[in-house]
PDB file of C-alpha atoms in Angstrom:
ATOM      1  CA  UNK A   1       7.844   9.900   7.713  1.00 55.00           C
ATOM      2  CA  UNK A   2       6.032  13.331   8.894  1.00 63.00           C
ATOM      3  CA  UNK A   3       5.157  14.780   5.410  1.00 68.00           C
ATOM      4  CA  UNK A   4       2.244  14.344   3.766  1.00 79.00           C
ATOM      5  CA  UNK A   5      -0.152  15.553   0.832  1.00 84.00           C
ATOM      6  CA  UNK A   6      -3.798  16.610   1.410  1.00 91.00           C
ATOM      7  CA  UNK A   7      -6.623  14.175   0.300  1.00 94.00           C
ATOM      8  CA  UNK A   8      -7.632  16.911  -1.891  1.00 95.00           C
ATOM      9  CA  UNK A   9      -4.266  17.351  -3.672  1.00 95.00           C
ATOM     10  CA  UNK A  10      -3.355  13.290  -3.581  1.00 94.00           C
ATOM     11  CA  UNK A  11      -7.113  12.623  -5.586  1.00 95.00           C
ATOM     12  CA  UNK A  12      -6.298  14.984  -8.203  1.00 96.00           C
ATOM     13  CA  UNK A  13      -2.787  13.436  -8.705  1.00 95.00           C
ATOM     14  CA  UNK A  14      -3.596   9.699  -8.707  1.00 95.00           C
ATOM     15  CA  UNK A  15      -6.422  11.357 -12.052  1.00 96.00           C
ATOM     16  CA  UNK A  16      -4.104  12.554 -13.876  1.00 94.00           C
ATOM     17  CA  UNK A  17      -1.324   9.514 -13.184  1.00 94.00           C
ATOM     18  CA  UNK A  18      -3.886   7.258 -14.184  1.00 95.00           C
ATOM     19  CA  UNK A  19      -4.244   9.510 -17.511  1.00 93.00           C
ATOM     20  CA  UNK A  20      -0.506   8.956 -17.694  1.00 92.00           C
ATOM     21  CA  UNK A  21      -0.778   5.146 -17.281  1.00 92.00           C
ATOM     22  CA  UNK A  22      -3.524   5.262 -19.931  1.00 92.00           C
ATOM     23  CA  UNK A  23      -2.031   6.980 -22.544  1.00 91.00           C
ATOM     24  CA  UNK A  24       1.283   5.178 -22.289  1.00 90.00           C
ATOM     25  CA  UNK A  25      -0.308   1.519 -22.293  1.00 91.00           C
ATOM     26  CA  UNK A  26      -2.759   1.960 -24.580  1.00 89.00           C
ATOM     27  CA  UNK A  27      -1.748   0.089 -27.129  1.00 88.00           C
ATOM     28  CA  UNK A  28      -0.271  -2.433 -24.887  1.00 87.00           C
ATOM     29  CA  UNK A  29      -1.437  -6.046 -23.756  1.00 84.00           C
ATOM     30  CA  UNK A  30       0.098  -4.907 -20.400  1.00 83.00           C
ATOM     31  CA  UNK A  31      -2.052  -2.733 -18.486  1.00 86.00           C
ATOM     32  CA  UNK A  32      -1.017  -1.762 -14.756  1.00 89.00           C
ATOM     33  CA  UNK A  33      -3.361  -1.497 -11.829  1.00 91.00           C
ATOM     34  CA  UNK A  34      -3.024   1.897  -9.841  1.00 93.00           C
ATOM     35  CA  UNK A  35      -2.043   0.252  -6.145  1.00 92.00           C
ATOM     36  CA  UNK A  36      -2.191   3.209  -3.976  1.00 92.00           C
ATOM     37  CA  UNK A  37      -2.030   5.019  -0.880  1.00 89.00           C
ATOM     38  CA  UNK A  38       0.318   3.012   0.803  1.00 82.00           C
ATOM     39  CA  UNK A  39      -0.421   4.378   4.266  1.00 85.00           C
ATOM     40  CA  UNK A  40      -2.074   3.471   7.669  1.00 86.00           C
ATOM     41  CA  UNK A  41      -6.068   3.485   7.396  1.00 89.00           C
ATOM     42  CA  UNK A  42      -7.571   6.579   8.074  1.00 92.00           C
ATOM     43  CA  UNK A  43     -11.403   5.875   7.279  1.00 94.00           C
ATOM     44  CA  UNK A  44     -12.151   9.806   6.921  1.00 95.00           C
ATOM     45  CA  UNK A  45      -8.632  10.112   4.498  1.00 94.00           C
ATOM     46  CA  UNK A  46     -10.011   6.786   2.573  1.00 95.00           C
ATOM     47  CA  UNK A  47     -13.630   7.764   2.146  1.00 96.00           C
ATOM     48  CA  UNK A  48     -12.424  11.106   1.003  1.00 96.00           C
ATOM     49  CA  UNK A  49      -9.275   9.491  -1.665  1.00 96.00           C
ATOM     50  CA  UNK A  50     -11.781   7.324  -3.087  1.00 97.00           C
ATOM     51  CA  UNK A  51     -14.857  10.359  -3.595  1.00 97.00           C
ATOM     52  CA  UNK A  52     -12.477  12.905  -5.107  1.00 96.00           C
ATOM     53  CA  UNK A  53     -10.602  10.520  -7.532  1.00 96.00           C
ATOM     54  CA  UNK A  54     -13.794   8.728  -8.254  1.00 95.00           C
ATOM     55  CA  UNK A  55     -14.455   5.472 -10.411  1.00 96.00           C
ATOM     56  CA  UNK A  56     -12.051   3.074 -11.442  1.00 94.00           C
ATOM     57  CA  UNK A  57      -8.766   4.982 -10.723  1.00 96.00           C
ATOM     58  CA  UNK A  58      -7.679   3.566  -7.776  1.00 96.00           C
ATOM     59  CA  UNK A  59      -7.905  -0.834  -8.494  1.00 95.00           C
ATOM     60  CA  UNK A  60      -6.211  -1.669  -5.444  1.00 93.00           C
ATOM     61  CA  UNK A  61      -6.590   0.572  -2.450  1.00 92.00           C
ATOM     62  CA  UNK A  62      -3.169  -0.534  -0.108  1.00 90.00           C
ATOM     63  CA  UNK A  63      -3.098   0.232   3.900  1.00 88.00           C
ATOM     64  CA  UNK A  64      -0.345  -0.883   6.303  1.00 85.00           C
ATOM     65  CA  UNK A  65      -0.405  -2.961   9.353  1.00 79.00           C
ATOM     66  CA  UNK A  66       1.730  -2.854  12.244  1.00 76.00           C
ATOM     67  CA  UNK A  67      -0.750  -3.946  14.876  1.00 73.00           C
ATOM     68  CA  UNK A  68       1.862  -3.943  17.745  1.00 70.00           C
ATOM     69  CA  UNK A  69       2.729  -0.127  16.759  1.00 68.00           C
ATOM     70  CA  UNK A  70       6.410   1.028  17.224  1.00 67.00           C
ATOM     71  CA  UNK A  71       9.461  -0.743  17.661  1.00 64.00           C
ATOM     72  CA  UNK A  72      10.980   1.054  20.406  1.00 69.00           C
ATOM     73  CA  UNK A  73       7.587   0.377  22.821  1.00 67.00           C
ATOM     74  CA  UNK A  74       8.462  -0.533  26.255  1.00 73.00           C
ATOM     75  CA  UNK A  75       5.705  -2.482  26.613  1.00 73.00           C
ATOM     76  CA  UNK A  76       5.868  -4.269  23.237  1.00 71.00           C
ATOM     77  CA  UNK A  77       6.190  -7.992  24.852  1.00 71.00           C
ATOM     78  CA  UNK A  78       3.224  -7.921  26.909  1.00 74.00           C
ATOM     79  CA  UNK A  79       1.419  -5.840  23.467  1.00 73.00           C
ATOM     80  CA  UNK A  80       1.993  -9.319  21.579  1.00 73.00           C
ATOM     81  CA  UNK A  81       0.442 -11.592  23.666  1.00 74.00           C
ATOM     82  CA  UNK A  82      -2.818  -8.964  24.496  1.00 75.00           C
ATOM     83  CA  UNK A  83      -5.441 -10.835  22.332  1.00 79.00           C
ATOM     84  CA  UNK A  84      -7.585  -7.618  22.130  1.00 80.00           C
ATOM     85  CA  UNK A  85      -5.449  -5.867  20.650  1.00 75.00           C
ATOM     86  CA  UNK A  86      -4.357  -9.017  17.960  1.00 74.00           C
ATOM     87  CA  UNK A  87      -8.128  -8.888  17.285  1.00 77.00           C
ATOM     88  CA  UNK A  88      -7.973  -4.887  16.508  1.00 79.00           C
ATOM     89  CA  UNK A  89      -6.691  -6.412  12.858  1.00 79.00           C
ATOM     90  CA  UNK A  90     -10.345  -7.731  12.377  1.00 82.00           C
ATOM     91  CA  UNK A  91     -11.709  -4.420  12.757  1.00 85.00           C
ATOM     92  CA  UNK A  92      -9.683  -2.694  10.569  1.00 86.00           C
ATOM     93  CA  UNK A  93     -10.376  -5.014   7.715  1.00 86.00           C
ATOM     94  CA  UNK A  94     -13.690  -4.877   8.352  1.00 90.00           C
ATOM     95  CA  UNK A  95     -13.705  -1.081   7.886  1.00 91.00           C
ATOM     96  CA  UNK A  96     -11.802  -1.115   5.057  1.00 92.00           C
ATOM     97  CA  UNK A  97     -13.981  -3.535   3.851  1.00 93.00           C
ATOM     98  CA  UNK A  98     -17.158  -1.084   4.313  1.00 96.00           C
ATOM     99  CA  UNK A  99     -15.298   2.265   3.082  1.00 95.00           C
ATOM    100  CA  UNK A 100     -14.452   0.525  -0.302  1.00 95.00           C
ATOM    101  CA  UNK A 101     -18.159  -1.079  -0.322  1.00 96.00           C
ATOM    102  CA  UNK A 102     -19.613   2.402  -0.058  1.00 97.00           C
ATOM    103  CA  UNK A 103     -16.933   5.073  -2.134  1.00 96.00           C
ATOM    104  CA  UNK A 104     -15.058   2.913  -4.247  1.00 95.00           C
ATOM    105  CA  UNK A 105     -16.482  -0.397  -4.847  1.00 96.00           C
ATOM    106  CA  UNK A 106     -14.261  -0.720  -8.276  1.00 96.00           C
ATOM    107  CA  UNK A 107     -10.865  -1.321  -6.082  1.00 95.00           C
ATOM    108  CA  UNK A 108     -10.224  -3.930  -4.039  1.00 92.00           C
ATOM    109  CA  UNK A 109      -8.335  -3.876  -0.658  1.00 90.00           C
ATOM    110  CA  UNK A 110      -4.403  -5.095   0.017  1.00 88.00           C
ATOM    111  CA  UNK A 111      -2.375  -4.756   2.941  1.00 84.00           C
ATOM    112  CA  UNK A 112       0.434  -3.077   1.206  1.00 82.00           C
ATOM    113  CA  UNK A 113       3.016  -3.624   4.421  1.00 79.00           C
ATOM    114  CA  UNK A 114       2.649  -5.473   7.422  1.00 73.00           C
ATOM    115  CA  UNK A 115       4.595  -6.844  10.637  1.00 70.00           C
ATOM    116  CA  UNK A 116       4.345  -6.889  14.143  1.00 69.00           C
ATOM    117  CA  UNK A 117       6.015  -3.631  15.013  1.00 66.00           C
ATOM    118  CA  UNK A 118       7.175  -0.948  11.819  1.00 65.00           C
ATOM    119  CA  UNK A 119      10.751   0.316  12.010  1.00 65.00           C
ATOM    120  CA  UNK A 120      12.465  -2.840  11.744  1.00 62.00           C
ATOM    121  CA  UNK A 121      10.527  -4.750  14.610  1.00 63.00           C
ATOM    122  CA  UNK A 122      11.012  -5.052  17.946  1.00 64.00           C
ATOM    123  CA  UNK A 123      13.788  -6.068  19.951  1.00 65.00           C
ATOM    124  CA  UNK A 124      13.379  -9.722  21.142  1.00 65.00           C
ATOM    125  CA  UNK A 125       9.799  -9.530  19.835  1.00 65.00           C
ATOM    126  CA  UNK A 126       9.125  -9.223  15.858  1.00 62.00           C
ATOM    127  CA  UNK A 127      12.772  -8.468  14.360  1.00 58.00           C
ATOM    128  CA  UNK A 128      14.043 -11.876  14.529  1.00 54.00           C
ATOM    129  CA  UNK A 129      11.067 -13.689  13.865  1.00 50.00           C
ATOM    130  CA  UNK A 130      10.003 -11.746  10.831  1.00 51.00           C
ATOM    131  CA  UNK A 131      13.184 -11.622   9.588  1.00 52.00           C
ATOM    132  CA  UNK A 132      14.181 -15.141   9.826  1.00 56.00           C
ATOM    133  CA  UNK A 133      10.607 -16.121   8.299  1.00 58.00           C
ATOM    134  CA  UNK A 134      11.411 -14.040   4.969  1.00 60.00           C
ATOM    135  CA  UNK A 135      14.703 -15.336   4.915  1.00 61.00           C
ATOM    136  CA  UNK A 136      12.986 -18.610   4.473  1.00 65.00           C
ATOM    137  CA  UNK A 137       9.991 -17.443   2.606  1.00 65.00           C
ATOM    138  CA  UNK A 138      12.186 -16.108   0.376  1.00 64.00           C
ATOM    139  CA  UNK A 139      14.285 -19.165  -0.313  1.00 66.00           C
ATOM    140  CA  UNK A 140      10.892 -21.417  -1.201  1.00 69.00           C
ATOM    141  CA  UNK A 141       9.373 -18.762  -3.428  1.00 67.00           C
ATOM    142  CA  UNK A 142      12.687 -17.636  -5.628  1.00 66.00           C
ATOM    143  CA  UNK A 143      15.298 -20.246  -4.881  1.00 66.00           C
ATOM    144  CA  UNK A 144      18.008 -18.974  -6.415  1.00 67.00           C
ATOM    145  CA  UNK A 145      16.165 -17.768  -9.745  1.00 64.00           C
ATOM    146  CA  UNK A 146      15.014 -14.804 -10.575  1.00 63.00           C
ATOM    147  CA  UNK A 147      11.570 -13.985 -12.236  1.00 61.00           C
ATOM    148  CA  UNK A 148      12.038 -12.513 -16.004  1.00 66.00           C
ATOM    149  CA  UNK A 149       9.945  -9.214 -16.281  1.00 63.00           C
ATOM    150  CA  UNK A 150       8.999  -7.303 -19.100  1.00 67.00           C
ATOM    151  CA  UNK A 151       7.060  -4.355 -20.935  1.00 67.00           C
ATOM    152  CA  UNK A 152       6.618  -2.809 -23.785  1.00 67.00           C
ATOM    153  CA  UNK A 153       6.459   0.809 -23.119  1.00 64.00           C
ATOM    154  CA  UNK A 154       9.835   2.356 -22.449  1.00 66.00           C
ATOM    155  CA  UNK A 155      10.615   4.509 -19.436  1.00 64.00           C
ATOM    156  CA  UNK A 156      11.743   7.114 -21.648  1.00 65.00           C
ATOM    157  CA  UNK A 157       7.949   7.385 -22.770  1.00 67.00           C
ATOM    158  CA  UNK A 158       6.906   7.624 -19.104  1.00 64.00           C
ATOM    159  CA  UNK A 159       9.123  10.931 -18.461  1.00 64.00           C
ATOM    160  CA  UNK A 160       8.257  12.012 -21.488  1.00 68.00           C
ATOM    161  CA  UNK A 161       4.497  12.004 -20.026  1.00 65.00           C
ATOM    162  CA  UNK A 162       5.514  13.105 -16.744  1.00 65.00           C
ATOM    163  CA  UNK A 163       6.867  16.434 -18.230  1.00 69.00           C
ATOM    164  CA  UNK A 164       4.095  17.081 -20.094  1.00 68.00           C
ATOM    165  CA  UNK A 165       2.034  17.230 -17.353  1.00 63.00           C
ATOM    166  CA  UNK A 166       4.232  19.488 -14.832  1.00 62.00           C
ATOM    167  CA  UNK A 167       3.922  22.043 -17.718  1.00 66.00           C
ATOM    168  CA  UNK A 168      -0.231  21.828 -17.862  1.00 60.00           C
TER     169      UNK A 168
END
């Protein structure tokens, strides 16, 4: 959970992934979108992600939200029903919103992971709820089938490109 990678460094990555992703769909029909940082919203970090990997690498720039912070909160009850701080969601959108407007306005925004309170929820606030609301969520959307997926580039061809790069 501590450990990160500089903007700098991450930028530089996600270029030559996307190089990767290029090279091994490029004769495909399939072509993947680059869904990244999967993180909490940072405007500086964002801004700075989206300058130094520049245009049309990132398609869908991800950001979690956990609005009601950490489970283990002792004041996590009265956090839930504080409509300020509900309303905080707004503003983070809305930033997003403007940072991907300004540096990177070929990507569009997700919320990559969301709940009331990250690390499982919070007692006798967000873990049952959430949980029994995917239970259900899940039922309607799948049922008891599972969705067929498919490819046609190989894994092996991924690896392949992976090790070429670590020796560049």
């Amino acid at each position: 959970i501590g450990a990160s990678v500089g903007v700098a460094q991450y930028g530089k990555d996600l270029i030559k992934l996307k190089q990767i992703l290029s090279t091994l769909y490029e004769s495909s029909k399939f072509k993947p979108s680059l869904v990244e940082p999967g993180g909490f919203y940072e405007k500086y970090w964002y801004e700075r992600l989206l300058q130094v990997s520049g245009s049309g690498i990132i398609n869908v720039l991800t950001h979690h939200l956990y609005n009601l912070g950490q489970d283990s909160d002792e004041h996590l009850e009265r956090k839930i029903l504080d409509p300020e701080r509900l309303s905080r969601v707004e503003s983070i959108f809305s930033n997003l919103s403007e940072t991907i407007k300004i540096y990177g306005p070929w990507s569009s925004a997700w919320v990559g992971e969301a709940g009331g309170a990250y690390n499982s929820g919070g007692n006798h606030v967000s873990n049952r709820f959430l949980n029994n609301f995917r239970a259900v969520l899940w039922h309607r959307l799948m049922g008891k089938k599972v969705l067929a997926v498919s490819s046609d580039v190989h894994i092996k061809d991924f690896y392949i490109q992976l090790e070429n790069v670590s020796r560049s």
